[in-house]
């Protein structure tokens, strides 16, 4: 593990990049004799990382040692109103306090809030600021479960796609990343591989060297699209129409794999009936392609073997995102592409990691809370509504019958979809002041003087501007964790490489301490990170013959039974047991769906009143919706290529990399000309929810009728706004996710 001489004062520590990225890179950190990290490199022994890091994390020490880091707990000064603070002077709004004071004060306020309004008036808000097991969800979940706080439905990024994939295949497992090198045709569908999944790229390069073609389907000309053999710039949200049109052509021409369909799938007859209407001509009218192009794509896909589809989460951030994913992922089941190594599809590999979440997160603790039942669930994609409209107070009240907004059925049995107003929000691993849709409503909610807000973060952000308390957080170099991935099949141990600067503390430490201050007596609030890692791996559970097996010899963590702490420490990464050379995920059954087969037709969706077959239903906010008369342009609120959602946007080096696109609005020349707009002109983009001033960029990156801007921190925009002033809290058709790419706008010269 340590490629330095024994006599060297340098140490090399194995860590894992925990940012929200499919690649989950193994990262080797070189630490000098003073305990300072001096170098980061990709783990050369990791079969997917292969020794390199992306441009965002290659500069990571700028972040770790940034002079702007929050180093101590802070409390808002009396009389300082909540709202945007001047960048670089945020500390003036806060006073430094000790951890003891912070923890005692926060615990006292949460207790008081819970007693007065009911514990569901407290809302945790977190997402994938770290995706490692402990940092993402462990002690924090225990804390909020035991408290009886509202549960957060973590839908903002991937839920629509996840629910959609699982409705067809049971769980999120797909083509191994390393096998893309064997493909002869690769379709990147709504995925900017070169920008956001860069460790897949070398495998694609290898495949192309061996004759493979790369087709990119994306309304936006991404870096990946620019490098493709064929870029198909379909209109936003028309992906299901295209996939169903491809199926129409495949069936019309008899190019399906009947033996595979008969053996491995259910619902083929219903699907065949459904796609009958999706003629190339109709699909062409929706997507902006020609009928000939639809036919060409279908034929090329059905006749090339192996053919692999890498779809990413872009396709599901539309009102019809669930149907988009369902339709696309049915393609390899129709052609039997799963039979061939290097064929199939990948959305995520996360379903391969069978963490023992029950013990890590302890949902049973909700029964020990004052509620005595599972708490209500609040959808994070409707935070603005949750903070401004949800619930109604009743003193001592946890029982009113007000209907919640943006809520879904609780994940565990509960009668409640209602409850009190939100009176306290605890933010960690997220920056909702920048990333949550409908920024105007979010900001109004967060500015409520009566809302008690705690934020645990590394830097001052758009969200800390509204905090009563700001607590200093650690980077992945500064705590111990364990991690799977959603772009490969390796479990990795992330060792603490350096001491946290100042008084920064991890999520596990923070919520363990808070639990103890709240008087929670359960031992689990004293667990060490290593103990939780063992629980996550199922080590030491049951009385079976080996780790991860119960007394009956059944796997408690299938795929992870062989993993020991000793091996992890020695090797850093260990493949899941099924991830062997030549493994084909769906070449044979059973499939973990209710029917045991790949489901073209989903009885489970039908039972929920959802269309059991994929269809193209034009989004309300699209050129086909009535709102297009006032707001005729479809807006893509894209992520920055050089940021990770809102992470890194405050760092000078990253901002320089992103400079060409910052505060720009990409337009098609026809749309610009029709509005008298030239490249570089100041423009105002607006709809009923808000307005944003940007400058026009006319560069051929979007099709006619589509405009695109990039997410940035609101406080880094001259007028304190970002693209989310335009996005809505309307939810996706499956999974109740956010619809960042179903947004209608108009643009005018400013
Ligand atoms: S952001 Fe992704 S590609 Fe970059 S180092 Fe982290 S895991 Fe690797």
XYZ file of C-alpha atoms and ligand atoms in Angstrom:
758
model
C 0.000 0.000 0.000
C 2.737 2.504 0.903
C 5.013 3.169 -2.106
C 7.607 5.078 -0.080
C 10.829 3.850 1.480
C 10.490 2.688 5.075
C 12.970 5.325 6.205
C 10.963 8.098 4.530
C 9.196 10.565 6.800
C 6.332 10.515 4.289
C 3.297 8.295 4.764
C 0.833 7.306 2.047
C -2.731 6.800 3.252
C -5.555 5.163 1.316
C -8.700 7.302 1.224
C -11.730 7.468 -1.053
C -13.144 10.508 -2.803
C -16.592 10.844 -1.279
C -17.980 13.471 -3.627
C -21.206 12.810 -5.497
C -19.714 11.064 -8.503
C -20.153 7.534 -9.838
C -16.411 6.896 -9.915
C -15.712 6.773 -6.123
C -11.981 6.953 -6.746
C -9.396 5.377 -4.530
C -7.179 8.303 -3.489
C -3.668 7.957 -2.085
C -2.757 10.859 0.167
C 0.908 11.580 0.897
C 1.349 13.067 4.362
C 4.599 14.618 5.570
C 6.248 14.361 8.968
C 4.307 17.401 10.202
C 1.029 15.656 9.427
C 0.260 17.815 6.417
C -1.147 16.327 3.227
C 1.185 17.291 0.388
C -0.052 15.215 -2.532
C -3.151 13.388 -3.791
C -3.109 10.781 -6.520
C -5.504 8.221 -7.902
C -4.890 4.697 -6.666
C -3.043 2.949 -9.530
C -4.092 -0.469 -8.253
C -7.820 0.311 -8.388
C -9.215 -1.235 -11.590
C -11.450 1.762 -12.329
C -9.515 4.667 -10.809
C -6.363 3.489 -12.621
C -4.080 6.081 -11.084
C -5.749 9.344 -12.034
C -8.164 11.830 -10.529
C -10.481 14.262 -12.247
C -9.566 17.935 -12.581
C -11.927 18.854 -9.727
C -10.214 16.721 -7.129
C -6.665 16.912 -8.474
C -6.696 20.406 -6.892
C -8.200 19.138 -3.682
C -5.551 20.452 -1.326
C -6.706 23.971 -2.283
C -9.972 23.022 -0.616
C -8.524 21.217 2.380
C -6.135 24.058 3.234
C -8.296 26.933 2.040
C -8.022 29.987 4.287
C -11.802 30.296 3.924
C -12.592 27.109 5.843
C -14.852 27.349 8.848
C -12.699 26.265 11.766
C -14.863 26.784 14.865
C -18.532 26.596 15.890
C -20.283 29.898 15.272
C -23.459 31.503 16.569
C -25.384 34.284 14.837
C -24.911 37.586 16.621
C -28.029 39.032 18.203
C -29.903 41.369 15.913
C -28.268 40.209 12.659
C -31.059 39.379 10.240
C -30.988 36.193 8.195
C -30.266 36.631 4.518
C -27.492 37.038 1.979
C -24.166 38.064 3.492
C -21.271 39.654 1.654
C -18.865 36.986 0.490
C -15.667 37.002 2.508
C -17.305 38.879 5.382
C -19.772 36.267 6.580
C -17.887 35.774 9.839
C -18.934 39.300 10.873
C -22.487 38.022 11.343
C -21.381 35.318 13.774
C -19.492 34.972 17.021
C -17.172 32.110 17.838
C -18.349 29.745 20.545
C -17.047 26.503 22.000
C -18.299 23.091 20.900
C -19.721 22.609 24.391
C -21.798 25.731 24.127
C -22.895 24.917 20.578
C -23.969 21.373 21.404
C -25.749 22.351 24.620
C -27.571 25.245 22.999
C -28.623 23.291 19.924
C -29.775 20.316 21.998
C -31.786 22.624 24.277
C -33.467 24.374 21.345
C -34.313 21.101 19.595
C -35.790 19.724 22.823
C -37.868 22.823 23.325
C -39.075 22.753 19.711
C -39.985 19.074 19.939
C -41.881 19.578 23.178
C -43.757 22.620 21.948
C -44.668 21.647 18.393
C -43.933 17.953 18.245
C -40.649 16.422 17.039
C -41.831 16.298 13.423
C -41.480 20.084 13.404
C -37.738 19.386 13.125
C -36.493 18.619 9.607
C -33.073 17.190 8.741
C -31.869 18.243 5.297
C -28.936 16.376 3.790
C -27.874 14.753 0.571
C -24.703 13.640 -1.137
C -22.143 16.204 -0.009
C -20.491 12.978 1.001
C -21.616 9.624 -0.359
C -19.555 7.451 1.980
C -21.614 5.168 4.203
C -21.065 6.864 7.559
C -20.954 10.436 6.383
C -24.000 10.093 4.134
C -26.266 8.403 6.636
C -25.427 6.711 9.929
C -25.263 8.524 13.282
C -27.307 11.395 11.849
C -30.141 9.021 10.967
C -29.992 7.420 14.408
C -30.222 10.877 15.951
C -33.208 12.081 13.954
C -34.985 8.716 14.246
C -34.629 8.735 18.030
C -35.725 12.356 18.154
C -38.862 11.628 16.098
C -37.947 14.330 13.577
C -39.550 14.365 10.137
C -37.915 11.943 7.755
C -36.441 13.465 4.637
C -37.293 11.903 1.297
C -33.943 12.248 -0.485
C -35.261 12.672 -4.015
C -33.367 15.619 -5.410
C -30.963 13.789 -7.673
C -31.625 10.200 -8.565
C -34.910 8.911 -7.190
C -36.960 8.965 -10.397
C -34.283 7.012 -12.253
C -33.719 4.637 -9.376
C -37.400 3.798 -9.006
C -37.716 3.453 -12.780
C -34.726 1.133 -13.160
C -35.835 -0.970 -10.196
C -39.342 -1.314 -11.629
C -37.792 -3.127 -14.603
C -34.795 -4.934 -13.062
C -35.468 -5.100 -9.322
C -32.306 -3.359 -8.189
C -29.724 -1.027 -9.576
C -27.127 -3.304 -11.091
C -25.811 -2.945 -14.612
C -22.952 -3.573 -16.989
C -19.575 -3.476 -15.175
C -17.666 -0.309 -16.003
C -14.555 -2.239 -17.002
C -16.564 -4.209 -19.601
C -17.400 -1.142 -21.663
C -14.010 -1.684 -23.284
C -15.532 -4.714 -25.063
C -18.518 -2.883 -26.542
C -18.795 -2.264 -30.279
C -21.466 0.392 -29.833
C -21.756 2.700 -26.843
C -24.695 5.039 -26.389
C -24.184 7.755 -23.774
C -27.765 8.754 -23.080
C -28.091 11.919 -21.019
C -24.656 11.316 -19.556
C -21.640 13.583 -19.879
C -19.079 10.854 -19.370
C -16.067 12.982 -20.161
C -17.202 15.561 -17.603
C -18.853 13.603 -14.799
C -17.901 9.945 -15.090
C -14.396 10.390 -16.379
C -13.070 6.990 -15.280
C -15.378 5.305 -17.765
C -13.790 7.327 -20.535
C -10.536 5.302 -20.923
C -12.628 2.156 -21.406
C -14.587 3.927 -24.134
C -11.350 5.076 -25.750
C -10.165 1.472 -25.755
C -13.436 0.261 -27.246
C -13.265 2.890 -29.981
C -9.682 1.935 -30.731
C -11.088 -1.518 -31.424
C -13.720 -0.141 -33.765
C -16.611 0.804 -31.463
C -18.829 3.792 -32.243
C -19.902 6.314 -29.624
C -23.340 7.873 -29.952
C -24.387 10.621 -27.536
C -28.057 11.456 -27.018
C -28.305 14.760 -25.182
C -30.032 18.071 -25.889
C -26.804 19.814 -24.907
C -23.504 19.550 -26.729
C -21.450 18.347 -23.767
C -17.743 17.638 -23.856
C -18.695 14.017 -24.478
C -21.080 14.921 -27.291
C -18.364 16.944 -28.960
C -16.162 13.835 -29.012
C -18.845 11.439 -30.285
C -19.216 9.793 -33.676
C -22.834 10.911 -33.702
C -24.427 13.482 -31.411
C -28.213 13.363 -31.413
C -29.466 16.592 -29.852
C -33.028 15.608 -28.983
C -35.395 18.031 -27.327
C -35.450 17.942 -23.510
C -37.631 15.240 -22.016
C -38.382 13.415 -25.266
C -36.140 10.452 -24.398
C -39.012 8.024 -23.824
C -40.475 8.905 -27.220
C -37.155 8.100 -28.865
C -36.659 4.821 -26.974
C -40.228 3.717 -27.788
C -39.690 4.703 -31.405
C -36.536 2.593 -31.514
C -38.542 -0.325 -30.131
C -41.177 0.250 -32.817
C -38.553 -0.047 -35.548
C -36.843 -3.037 -33.907
C -40.124 -4.958 -33.688
C -41.357 -3.888 -37.110
C -38.172 -5.213 -38.639
C -38.063 -8.359 -36.491
C -34.748 -7.459 -34.884
C -35.715 -8.398 -31.316
C -34.236 -11.433 -29.517
C -37.281 -13.664 -29.065
C -35.494 -16.425 -27.221
C -34.183 -13.947 -24.611
C -37.544 -12.185 -24.361
C -39.413 -15.462 -23.784
C -36.932 -16.700 -21.211
C -36.164 -13.535 -19.268
C -39.028 -11.045 -19.482
C -42.716 -10.508 -18.780
C -45.103 -8.120 -20.494
C -43.707 -8.308 -24.009
C -47.118 -8.494 -25.684
C -48.330 -5.372 -23.869
C -45.133 -3.521 -24.714
C -45.390 -4.493 -28.374
C -48.906 -3.129 -28.412
C -47.780 0.098 -26.746
C -44.943 0.822 -29.189
C -47.186 0.326 -32.209
C -48.115 4.035 -32.084
C -44.545 5.260 -31.835
C -43.808 5.489 -35.532
C -40.539 7.102 -36.590
C -42.518 9.989 -38.030
C -44.324 10.780 -34.768
C -41.121 10.347 -32.782
C -39.300 12.628 -35.171
C -41.884 15.350 -34.609
C -41.435 15.161 -30.825
C -37.671 14.789 -30.666
C -36.571 17.074 -33.482
C -34.838 14.200 -35.305
C -35.777 12.969 -38.763
C -37.685 9.702 -39.170
C -34.669 8.324 -41.004
C -32.431 9.091 -38.051
C -34.779 7.288 -35.660
C -34.675 4.239 -37.926
C -30.915 4.399 -38.353
C -30.353 4.586 -34.602
C -32.701 1.660 -33.945
C -31.037 -0.513 -36.593
C -27.531 0.324 -35.492
C -28.413 -0.437 -31.885
C -30.205 -3.716 -32.632
C -27.601 -5.102 -35.026
C -24.355 -4.209 -33.269
C -23.045 -6.600 -30.634
C -22.075 -5.953 -27.912
C -24.073 -2.728 -27.512
C -23.910 -0.859 -24.204
C -25.973 2.087 -22.994
C -24.563 4.376 -20.314
C -27.486 6.466 -19.243
C -27.097 8.962 -16.498
C -29.377 10.909 -14.246
C -29.935 13.784 -16.658
C -32.708 11.883 -18.428
C -34.761 11.579 -15.253
C -34.763 15.235 -14.151
C -37.877 15.842 -16.230
C -41.517 15.621 -15.319
C -41.606 12.364 -17.288
C -38.155 11.239 -16.067
C -39.339 7.894 -14.738
C -40.900 6.939 -18.075
C -37.729 8.088 -19.857
C -35.564 5.726 -17.834
C -38.015 2.843 -18.010
C -38.204 3.051 -21.792
C -34.448 3.341 -22.327
C -33.496 0.480 -20.033
C -35.945 -1.874 -21.741
C -33.927 -1.678 -24.954
C -31.224 -4.213 -23.976
C -33.922 -6.610 -22.791
C -35.618 -6.370 -26.178
C -32.446 -7.053 -28.157
C -30.869 -9.486 -25.698
C -27.850 -7.196 -25.313
C -27.404 -8.527 -21.770
C -26.180 -11.817 -23.210
C -22.961 -10.281 -24.437
C -20.043 -9.209 -22.321
C -19.664 -5.482 -22.924
C -23.378 -5.179 -23.692
C -26.333 -4.122 -21.570
C -26.796 -0.865 -19.722
C -25.646 0.980 -16.651
C -27.456 3.676 -14.726
C -25.978 2.861 -11.353
C -24.181 0.004 -9.664
C -25.272 1.009 -6.169
C -27.770 -1.851 -5.865
C -24.840 -4.248 -5.683
C -23.803 -2.976 -2.238
C -25.906 -4.730 0.368
C -25.008 -2.556 3.357
C -26.621 -3.527 6.608
C -28.421 -0.194 6.796
C -30.820 -1.386 9.455
C -28.066 -1.409 12.050
C -26.222 1.575 10.650
C -29.258 3.868 10.593
C -31.530 2.302 13.217
C -35.000 3.207 11.887
C -36.370 1.217 14.833
C -35.373 4.144 17.064
C -38.394 6.055 15.748
C -40.492 3.738 17.899
C -38.516 4.877 20.945
C -39.133 8.543 20.065
C -41.990 10.541 21.615
C -43.970 9.714 18.468
C -43.803 5.987 19.067
C -44.250 5.494 15.325
C -42.451 6.271 12.074
C -42.351 10.006 11.447
C -43.869 11.771 8.465
C -41.795 12.084 5.323
C -41.026 15.451 3.737
C -39.770 15.639 0.194
C -36.485 17.518 -0.130
C -37.381 18.518 -3.705
C -40.191 20.665 -2.317
C -38.223 22.395 0.446
C -39.630 25.813 -0.389
C -43.161 24.544 0.138
C -42.127 22.608 3.239
C -40.798 25.781 4.848
C -43.564 28.122 3.741
C -46.765 26.086 3.433
C -46.507 22.673 5.052
C -48.423 21.791 8.201
C -50.266 23.587 10.907
C -49.291 24.081 14.517
C -51.095 22.733 17.477
C -49.424 23.188 20.830
C -48.056 19.834 22.010
C -49.276 19.005 18.590
C -48.396 16.061 16.519
C -51.905 15.173 15.525
C -53.494 17.707 13.209
C -54.836 16.508 9.894
C -53.444 19.178 7.585
C -52.327 17.739 4.294
C -48.611 18.066 3.672
C -47.321 19.482 0.420
C -44.769 17.647 -1.594
C -44.976 14.791 0.861
C -45.056 11.128 0.029
C -46.199 8.130 1.946
C -43.853 7.442 4.857
C -41.289 4.825 3.993
C -42.332 2.760 6.925
C -45.821 2.186 8.148
C -47.376 5.315 9.537
C -50.690 6.996 9.304
C -49.227 10.430 8.998
C -48.781 12.628 5.990
C -49.573 15.735 7.949
C -48.211 17.396 11.046
C -46.810 20.624 12.368
C -45.088 23.421 10.524
C -41.342 23.057 10.216
C -39.778 25.051 13.067
C -36.204 23.787 12.892
C -34.051 22.630 10.003
C -30.685 20.919 10.392
C -28.620 21.075 7.209
C -25.544 18.938 6.539
C -24.009 17.457 3.370
C -26.012 19.917 1.316
C -26.390 23.524 0.295
C -30.123 23.950 -0.335
C -29.728 27.728 -0.537
C -28.083 27.041 -3.905
C -29.231 23.630 -5.122
C -32.903 23.318 -4.141
C -35.466 24.122 -6.842
C -37.629 27.232 -6.654
C -34.969 29.309 -4.958
C -37.372 32.152 -4.227
C -39.606 29.989 -2.044
C -36.606 28.324 -0.378
C -35.136 31.701 0.454
C -38.439 33.003 1.855
C -38.703 29.921 4.019
C -35.155 30.050 5.269
C -35.457 33.739 6.083
C -38.317 33.078 8.528
C -37.130 34.648 11.791
C -38.872 31.901 13.793
C -37.130 29.069 11.935
C -34.209 27.632 13.916
C -31.467 26.654 11.477
C -28.237 24.754 12.050
C -25.744 24.168 9.224
C -22.753 21.824 9.361
C -20.409 22.651 6.485
C -16.840 23.239 5.420
C -17.349 26.758 4.037
C -19.777 29.638 4.312
C -22.378 29.009 1.601
C -25.715 30.318 0.373
C -27.249 28.283 3.200
C -25.063 29.391 6.105
C -26.280 32.947 5.433
C -29.557 31.828 7.031
C -28.108 29.814 9.920
C -28.453 30.425 13.636
C -25.501 28.108 14.231
C -22.732 27.134 11.811
C -20.654 24.079 12.691
C -17.300 23.218 11.068
C -17.249 19.976 9.043
C -14.458 17.686 7.862
C -13.314 16.736 4.363
C -12.852 13.084 3.401
C -9.175 13.327 4.300
C -10.054 14.066 7.907
C -12.282 11.196 9.005
C -12.621 7.441 8.594
C -15.353 5.958 6.438
C -16.246 3.140 4.070
C -17.690 3.490 0.612
C -19.321 1.635 -2.229
C -19.980 3.348 -5.546
C -22.588 3.944 -8.171
C -20.121 3.504 -11.014
C -18.202 0.346 -10.043
C -18.372 -2.731 -7.818
C -15.595 -2.198 -5.239
C -15.912 -1.617 -1.508
C -13.212 0.742 -0.231
C -11.979 1.844 3.154
C -11.259 5.542 3.532
C -8.728 6.043 6.307
C -8.302 9.308 8.119
C -5.176 10.824 6.573
C -4.785 14.074 8.499
C -6.098 15.790 11.595
C -9.057 18.105 10.960
C -8.085 21.775 10.918
C -9.288 23.911 13.805
C -12.239 22.275 15.479
C -13.809 20.689 12.388
C -15.706 17.519 13.253
C -17.285 14.673 11.288
C -20.990 13.903 10.996
C -20.554 10.799 13.156
C -18.944 12.770 15.956
C -21.438 15.626 15.749
C -24.601 13.558 15.917
C -23.176 11.135 18.495
C -22.409 14.083 20.761
C -25.782 15.684 20.168
C -27.544 12.400 20.904
C -25.778 12.140 24.227
C -26.636 15.767 25.090
C -30.268 15.063 24.276
C -30.135 12.317 26.893
C -30.528 9.431 24.450
C -29.344 6.435 26.395
C -28.965 3.904 23.593
C -25.403 2.615 23.319
C -25.372 3.225 19.575
C -24.818 6.936 20.173
C -21.385 6.040 21.512
C -20.350 3.838 18.584
C -16.988 4.563 17.006
C -16.659 4.885 13.209
C -14.985 1.478 13.113
C -17.885 -0.102 14.983
C -20.358 1.362 12.501
C -18.238 0.180 9.572
C -18.343 -3.353 10.972
C -22.102 -3.082 11.377
C -22.403 -1.874 7.796
C -20.483 -4.900 6.585
C -22.455 -7.261 8.798
C -19.254 -8.294 10.541
C -19.871 -9.995 13.849
C -23.606 -10.271 13.323
C -25.351 -13.597 13.756
C -23.564 -16.796 14.715
C -22.819 -18.052 11.259
C -19.622 -19.635 10.064
C -18.211 -16.435 8.595
C -18.694 -12.693 8.488
C -21.954 -11.575 6.958
C -23.826 -14.854 7.527
C -26.553 -15.526 10.012
C -26.843 -18.688 12.058
C -28.598 -20.417 9.165
C -25.717 -19.637 6.857
C -27.733 -17.067 4.920
C -25.869 -13.992 3.768
C -26.735 -10.848 5.688
C -24.800 -8.796 3.166
C -24.899 -10.758 -0.100
C -21.885 -9.930 -2.198
C -19.936 -8.702 0.828
C -19.646 -11.912 2.872
C -15.950 -12.220 2.162
C -14.932 -8.721 3.217
C -12.940 -8.322 6.414
C -11.518 -5.212 8.029
C -8.063 -6.708 7.818
C -8.328 -7.196 4.046
C -9.746 -3.742 3.597
C -6.880 -2.202 5.546
C -4.357 -4.199 3.566
C -5.805 -3.762 0.074
C -7.920 -0.609 0.259
C -10.502 -1.940 -2.197
C -12.233 -5.313 -2.539
C -14.608 -6.330 -5.340
C -18.087 -7.559 -4.526
C -18.087 -11.343 -4.712
C -20.232 -11.573 -7.848
C -18.027 -9.123 -9.730
C -15.829 -11.700 -11.402
C -14.308 -11.741 -14.871
C -17.082 -12.549 -17.334
C -20.015 -11.858 -14.994
C -23.153 -10.968 -16.990
C -25.762 -9.244 -14.812
C -28.952 -10.344 -16.594
C -27.884 -13.106 -18.971
C -29.867 -15.554 -16.870
C -32.429 -15.351 -14.079
C -33.817 -14.998 -11.614
C -34.169 -11.217 -11.644
C -34.988 -9.583 -8.276
C -38.392 -8.269 -9.409
C -41.764 -9.524 -8.110
C -42.116 -11.790 -11.172
C -38.485 -12.952 -11.091
C -38.117 -11.623 -14.647
C -37.324 -8.353 -16.353
C -40.608 -6.473 -16.319
C -41.694 -4.634 -19.458
C -45.100 -4.444 -17.825
C -45.096 -3.646 -14.100
C -47.962 -4.979 -12.028
C -46.507 -3.111 -9.045
C -46.827 0.234 -10.837
C -50.313 -0.663 -12.034
C -51.298 -1.344 -8.418
C -50.148 2.190 -7.534
C -52.296 3.663 -10.287
C -49.242 4.409 -12.431
C -49.027 3.500 -16.117
C -47.479 0.010 -16.061
C -45.883 0.609 -19.472
C -43.595 3.454 -20.534
C -45.148 6.224 -22.597
C -44.224 9.668 -23.808
C -46.318 12.257 -21.996
C -45.079 15.742 -22.861
C -44.097 17.652 -19.706
C -46.395 20.473 -18.661
C -43.338 22.711 -18.826
C -42.253 21.915 -22.358
C -42.871 23.333 -25.805
C -46.001 21.151 -25.948
C -47.508 22.645 -22.780
C -49.935 25.574 -22.700
C -47.415 27.662 -20.743
C -45.227 27.749 -23.858
C -47.355 30.553 -25.253
C -45.926 32.921 -22.638
C -42.636 31.159 -22.027
C -41.634 29.483 -25.291
C -38.080 28.397 -24.446
C -37.094 25.180 -22.660
C -34.435 25.857 -20.050
C -31.710 23.396 -19.020
C -30.403 24.365 -15.567
C -27.154 22.483 -15.955
C -24.406 21.679 -13.435
C -21.024 23.266 -13.944
C -18.520 20.937 -15.632
C -15.878 21.907 -13.095
C -18.010 21.891 -9.948
C -19.746 19.051 -8.171
C -23.268 20.429 -7.973
C -22.553 23.464 -5.773
C -19.346 22.061 -4.265
C -16.071 23.698 -5.379
C -17.854 26.797 -6.741
C -16.193 29.008 -4.137
C -12.624 27.969 -4.971
C -10.698 30.309 -7.219
C -8.992 27.570 -9.242
C -12.280 25.852 -10.017
C -13.948 29.135 -10.870
C -11.194 29.860 -13.351
C -11.782 26.479 -15.019
C -15.480 27.307 -15.231
C -14.960 30.964 -16.220
C -16.034 30.657 -19.857
C -19.519 29.512 -18.837
C -20.137 31.383 -15.591
C -23.210 33.598 -15.686
C -23.763 32.862 -19.360
C -26.943 31.807 -21.115
C -26.357 29.505 -24.063
C -28.788 30.132 -26.917
C -29.473 28.882 -30.409
C -28.705 31.518 -33.086
C -32.335 31.504 -34.344
C -33.713 32.176 -30.858
C -31.168 34.913 -30.259
C -31.806 36.564 -33.618
C -35.566 36.520 -33.070
C -35.009 38.530 -29.890
C -32.373 40.871 -31.256
C -29.712 39.346 -29.052
C -26.046 39.113 -29.998
C -23.320 37.048 -28.421
C -22.179 38.742 -25.198
C -25.323 40.842 -24.752
C -26.742 41.148 -21.258
C -30.022 39.232 -21.154
C -32.789 38.622 -18.667
C -34.212 35.115 -18.448
C -37.490 34.870 -16.595
C -40.722 33.059 -15.839
C -43.425 33.413 -13.180
C -41.092 32.139 -10.466
C -38.190 34.492 -10.971
C -35.710 36.276 -13.148
C -31.964 36.095 -13.656
C -29.525 38.356 -15.472
C -26.895 36.588 -17.541
C -24.950 37.250 -20.729
C -25.792 35.545 -23.996
C -23.506 32.907 -25.456
C -24.364 31.764 -28.950
C -22.129 28.796 -29.530
C -24.127 25.952 -31.090
C -24.440 24.040 -27.819
C -28.257 23.814 -27.750
C -30.967 23.047 -30.317
C -33.504 25.637 -31.382
C -36.028 26.381 -28.656
C -33.661 25.408 -25.833
C -31.491 27.624 -23.623
C -28.984 26.516 -20.985
C -27.381 28.083 -17.928
C -25.226 26.645 -15.166
C -25.700 26.252 -11.448
C -23.574 28.546 -9.320
C -23.839 29.908 -5.805
C -26.408 32.693 -5.656
C -24.095 34.813 -3.533
C -21.446 34.644 -6.249
C -23.813 36.230 -8.779
C -23.774 40.039 -8.859
C -27.513 40.131 -8.086
C -27.516 37.252 -5.611
C -29.519 34.854 -7.802
C -28.901 31.543 -9.494
C -30.645 29.281 -12.004
C -32.923 27.861 -9.337
C -34.964 31.065 -9.231
C -36.446 29.632 -12.436
C -36.864 25.940 -11.565
C -40.061 24.534 -10.076
C -41.061 22.195 -7.280
C -43.163 20.103 -9.652
C -42.201 16.448 -9.160
C -41.269 13.628 -11.504
C -43.751 10.952 -12.592
C -41.951 8.283 -10.547
C -39.963 8.737 -7.354
C -41.222 12.293 -6.674
C -37.887 13.728 -7.793
C -36.881 17.224 -8.849
C -37.596 18.417 -12.411
C -34.628 20.675 -13.069
C -34.908 20.146 -16.849
C -38.647 20.762 -17.278
C -38.611 24.538 -17.099
C -40.190 27.067 -19.455
C -38.742 30.577 -19.745
C -38.574 33.632 -21.930
C -35.443 35.651 -22.619
C -35.089 39.311 -23.478
C -32.253 41.707 -23.963
C -31.505 43.376 -20.625
S -15.030 13.567 -8.217
Fe -15.281 11.560 -9.166
S -13.689 11.405 -10.731
Fe -13.173 13.112 -9.348
S -11.789 12.161 -7.871
Fe -13.870 12.149 -6.994
S -14.687 10.141 -7.561
Fe -12.890 10.512 -8.859
